[in-house]
Amino acid sequence: MELAKQHLSKTKQPKEVSMKRLTSLLAMALLLALATGATAQVTKEWVARYNGPANGHDAGSAIAVDASGNVYVTGHSVGSGTSLDYVTVKYNSSGVQQWARRYNGPVDEYDRASAIAVDDEGNVYVTGWSPGSGTWNDYTTIKYDSSGVQQWVARYNGPGNSGDNAYSIALDDAGNVYVTGTSAKYRTTPYNYDYVTVKYNSSGIQQWARRYNGPGDGDDRANSLAVDDEGNVYVTGYSKGSGTDNDCATIKYNSSGVQQR
């Protein structure tokens, strides 16, 4: 009887192996079909190109999309008779250009937009840097309405009248605007860049500006920020440490600009 069981077990093995192979083959076929289907679904809907008035160097730096599917791009562009200008372009959901707006700063030098945000009403907010009169780069933040009409321009010049470059922008539900980046304390080396985070109200009036100098008193640069539903602001980037190289440094401010730790 025991020999019969062993014989029966041995005769079943090929079937079990065949079933396992069949299952594996079916799984592979299913994965291949899914992968092929996914690849087939990826199609290019449209390509939109913007050529500035000088037929020169034009480059996008940031992009945003609103709830209606409109697409907003910002960056810099060589102007006609000017140096680099901010350029902000709106496309509809089909990629058809709706408007393009340029900003040439007060001294007609290198103006570069680096970040963009759009609110629920289709207002567009752009930030970056633009040389000022008697200063080097200033944070330069612009609000446009949904039709591309400029509503305000807000500039931030740090205490060193030196390089102030904004890299990120965020909005809260009350229409306040937040920008962050890096700002030099001095106009000669060592420049000693700090984080600088600025809050503007919906009219572009500065509410506060907060600097952060890391423990190594070196060059600190904020790259990104976010705002929560209570108006708390979170900033991150890199900062020279004490006895270390750059560290990842993240800061929380409350809605009044008070650092929380």
CSV table of C-alpha atoms in Angstrom, one decimal, residues 74-208:
chain,number,residue,atom,x,y,z
A,74,THR,CA,7.4,81.0,-16.8
A,75,GLY,CA,11.1,81.5,-17.4
A,76,HIS,CA,13.3,84.0,-19.2
A,77,SER,CA,13.6,85.4,-22.7
A,78,VAL,CA,15.8,87.7,-24.6
A,79,GLY,CA,13.9,90.9,-25.5
A,80,SER,CA,13.9,93.1,-28.5
A,81,GLY,CA,16.5,95.7,-27.4
A,82,THR,CA,16.6,94.4,-23.9
A,83,SER,CA,18.5,91.7,-22.0
A,84,LEU,CA,16.8,88.7,-20.5
A,85,ASP,CA,13.2,89.4,-19.3
A,86,TYR,CA,10.7,87.4,-17.4
A,87,VAL,CA,8.3,85.7,-19.7
A,88,THR,CA,5.0,84.1,-18.6
A,89,VAL,CA,2.8,82.3,-21.1
A,90,LYS,CA,-0.7,80.9,-20.7
A,91,TYR,CA,-2.0,78.0,-22.9
A,92,ASN,CA,-5.5,76.6,-23.0
A,93,SER,CA,-6.0,72.8,-22.6
A,94,SER,CA,-5.4,72.3,-26.3
A,95,GLY,CA,-2.1,74.0,-26.2
A,96,VAL,CA,-3.2,77.2,-27.9
A,97,GLN,CA,-1.5,80.3,-26.5
A,98,GLN,CA,-3.8,82.6,-24.7
A,99,TRP,CA,-1.4,85.3,-23.8
A,100,ALA,CA,2.3,86.0,-23.1
A,101,ARG,CA,3.5,88.6,-20.7
A,102,ARG,CA,7.0,90.0,-20.4
A,103,TYR,CA,8.7,91.8,-17.5
A,104,ASN,CA,11.8,94.0,-18.0
A,105,GLY,CA,13.2,95.2,-14.6
A,106,PRO,CA,14.2,98.8,-13.8
A,107,VAL,CA,17.8,98.6,-15.1
A,108,ASP,CA,17.2,96.4,-18.2
A,109,GLU,CA,19.5,93.6,-17.1
A,110,TYR,CA,19.2,89.8,-16.6
A,111,ASP,CA,15.7,89.1,-15.2
A,112,ARG,CA,14.9,85.5,-14.5
A,113,ALA,CA,11.7,83.9,-13.4
A,114,SER,CA,12.1,80.7,-11.5
A,115,ALA,CA,8.7,79.7,-10.0
A,116,ILE,CA,5.0,80.0,-10.7
A,117,ALA,CA,1.7,79.3,-8.9
A,118,VAL,CA,-2.0,79.7,-9.9
A,119,ASP,CA,-4.9,80.2,-7.5
A,120,ASP,CA,-8.5,79.0,-7.8
A,121,GLU,CA,-9.5,82.1,-9.7
A,122,GLY,CA,-6.9,81.8,-12.3
A,123,ASN,CA,-4.6,84.5,-11.0
A,124,VAL,CA,-1.0,83.8,-11.8
A,125,TYR,CA,2.0,84.5,-9.5
A,126,VAL,CA,5.6,84.5,-10.6
A,127,THR,CA,8.8,85.0,-8.8
A,128,GLY,CA,12.5,85.0,-9.5
A,129,TRP,CA,15.1,87.8,-9.5
A,130,SER,CA,15.7,91.1,-11.2
A,131,PRO,CA,18.5,93.6,-10.8
A,132,GLY,CA,17.4,96.8,-9.1
A,133,SER,CA,18.4,100.4,-9.4
A,134,GLY,CA,21.5,100.7,-7.2
A,135,THR,CA,21.2,97.0,-6.1
A,136,TRP,CA,22.1,93.7,-7.5
A,137,ASN,CA,19.4,91.0,-7.9
A,138,ASP,CA,16.2,91.6,-5.9
A,139,TYR,CA,13.4,89.0,-5.3
A,140,THR,CA,10.8,90.1,-7.8
A,141,THR,CA,7.3,88.7,-7.5
A,142,ILE,CA,4.4,89.5,-9.9
A,143,LYS,CA,0.7,88.9,-9.9
A,144,TYR,CA,-1.3,88.7,-13.1
A,145,ASP,CA,-5.1,88.2,-13.3
A,146,SER,CA,-6.5,85.4,-15.5
A,147,SER,CA,-6.4,87.6,-18.5
A,148,GLY,CA,-2.7,88.4,-18.1
A,149,VAL,CA,-3.2,91.9,-16.7
A,150,GLN,CA,-0.5,92.7,-14.2
A,151,GLN,CA,-1.9,93.4,-10.8
A,152,TRP,CA,1.2,94.3,-8.8
A,153,VAL,CA,5.0,93.8,-8.6
A,154,ALA,CA,6.7,93.3,-5.3
A,155,ARG,CA,10.5,93.5,-4.9
A,156,TYR,CA,12.6,92.5,-1.9
A,157,ASN,CA,16.2,93.9,-1.5
A,158,GLY,CA,18.3,92.4,1.2
A,159,PRO,CA,20.4,94.4,3.7
A,160,GLY,CA,23.5,94.0,1.6
A,161,ASN,CA,22.1,95.5,-1.6
A,162,SER,CA,23.5,92.4,-3.1
A,163,GLY,CA,22.3,89.1,-4.6
A,164,ASP,CA,18.7,88.2,-3.7
A,165,ASN,CA,17.4,85.2,-5.7
A,166,ALA,CA,13.9,83.7,-5.1
A,167,TYR,CA,13.5,80.0,-6.1
A,168,SER,CA,10.0,79.0,-4.8
A,169,ILE,CA,6.5,80.4,-4.4
A,170,ALA,CA,3.4,79.2,-2.6
A,171,LEU,CA,-0.1,80.6,-1.9
A,172,ASP,CA,-2.6,80.1,1.0
A,173,ASP,CA,-6.4,80.1,0.9
A,174,ALA,CA,-6.5,83.8,2.0
A,175,GLY,CA,-4.6,84.9,-1.1
A,176,ASN,CA,-1.3,85.5,0.7
A,177,VAL,CA,1.8,84.9,-1.3
A,178,TYR,CA,5.1,83.3,0.1
A,179,VAL,CA,8.4,83.3,-1.6
A,180,THR,CA,11.8,81.9,-0.5
A,181,GLY,CA,15.3,81.8,-1.8
A,182,THR,CA,18.7,83.1,-0.8
A,183,SER,CA,20.0,86.6,0.0
A,184,ALA,CA,23.6,87.8,0.5
A,185,LYS,CA,24.5,89.8,3.6
A,186,TYR,CA,27.4,91.5,1.9
A,187,ARG,CA,28.3,92.9,-1.5
A,188,THR,CA,31.8,91.6,-1.5
A,189,THR,CA,33.2,88.2,-0.7
A,190,PRO,CA,32.4,86.4,1.4
A,191,TYR,CA,28.8,87.2,0.5
A,192,ASN,CA,27.4,84.9,3.3
A,193,TYR,CA,24.0,84.0,1.7
A,194,ASP,CA,21.1,83.3,4.1
A,195,TYR,CA,17.7,81.8,3.6
A,196,VAL,CA,15.1,84.6,3.2
A,197,THR,CA,11.4,83.9,3.3
A,198,VAL,CA,8.9,86.7,2.6
A,199,LYS,CA,5.1,86.9,3.0
A,200,TYR,CA,3.0,89.3,1.0
A,201,ASN,CA,-0.8,89.9,1.4
A,202,SER,CA,-3.1,89.6,-1.6
A,203,SER,CA,-2.3,93.2,-2.6
A,204,GLY,CA,1.4,92.5,-2.7
A,205,ILE,CA,2.2,94.3,0.5
A,206,GLN,CA,5.0,92.7,2.4
A,207,GLN,CA,3.9,91.3,5.8
A,208,TRP,CA,7.2,90.0,7.0
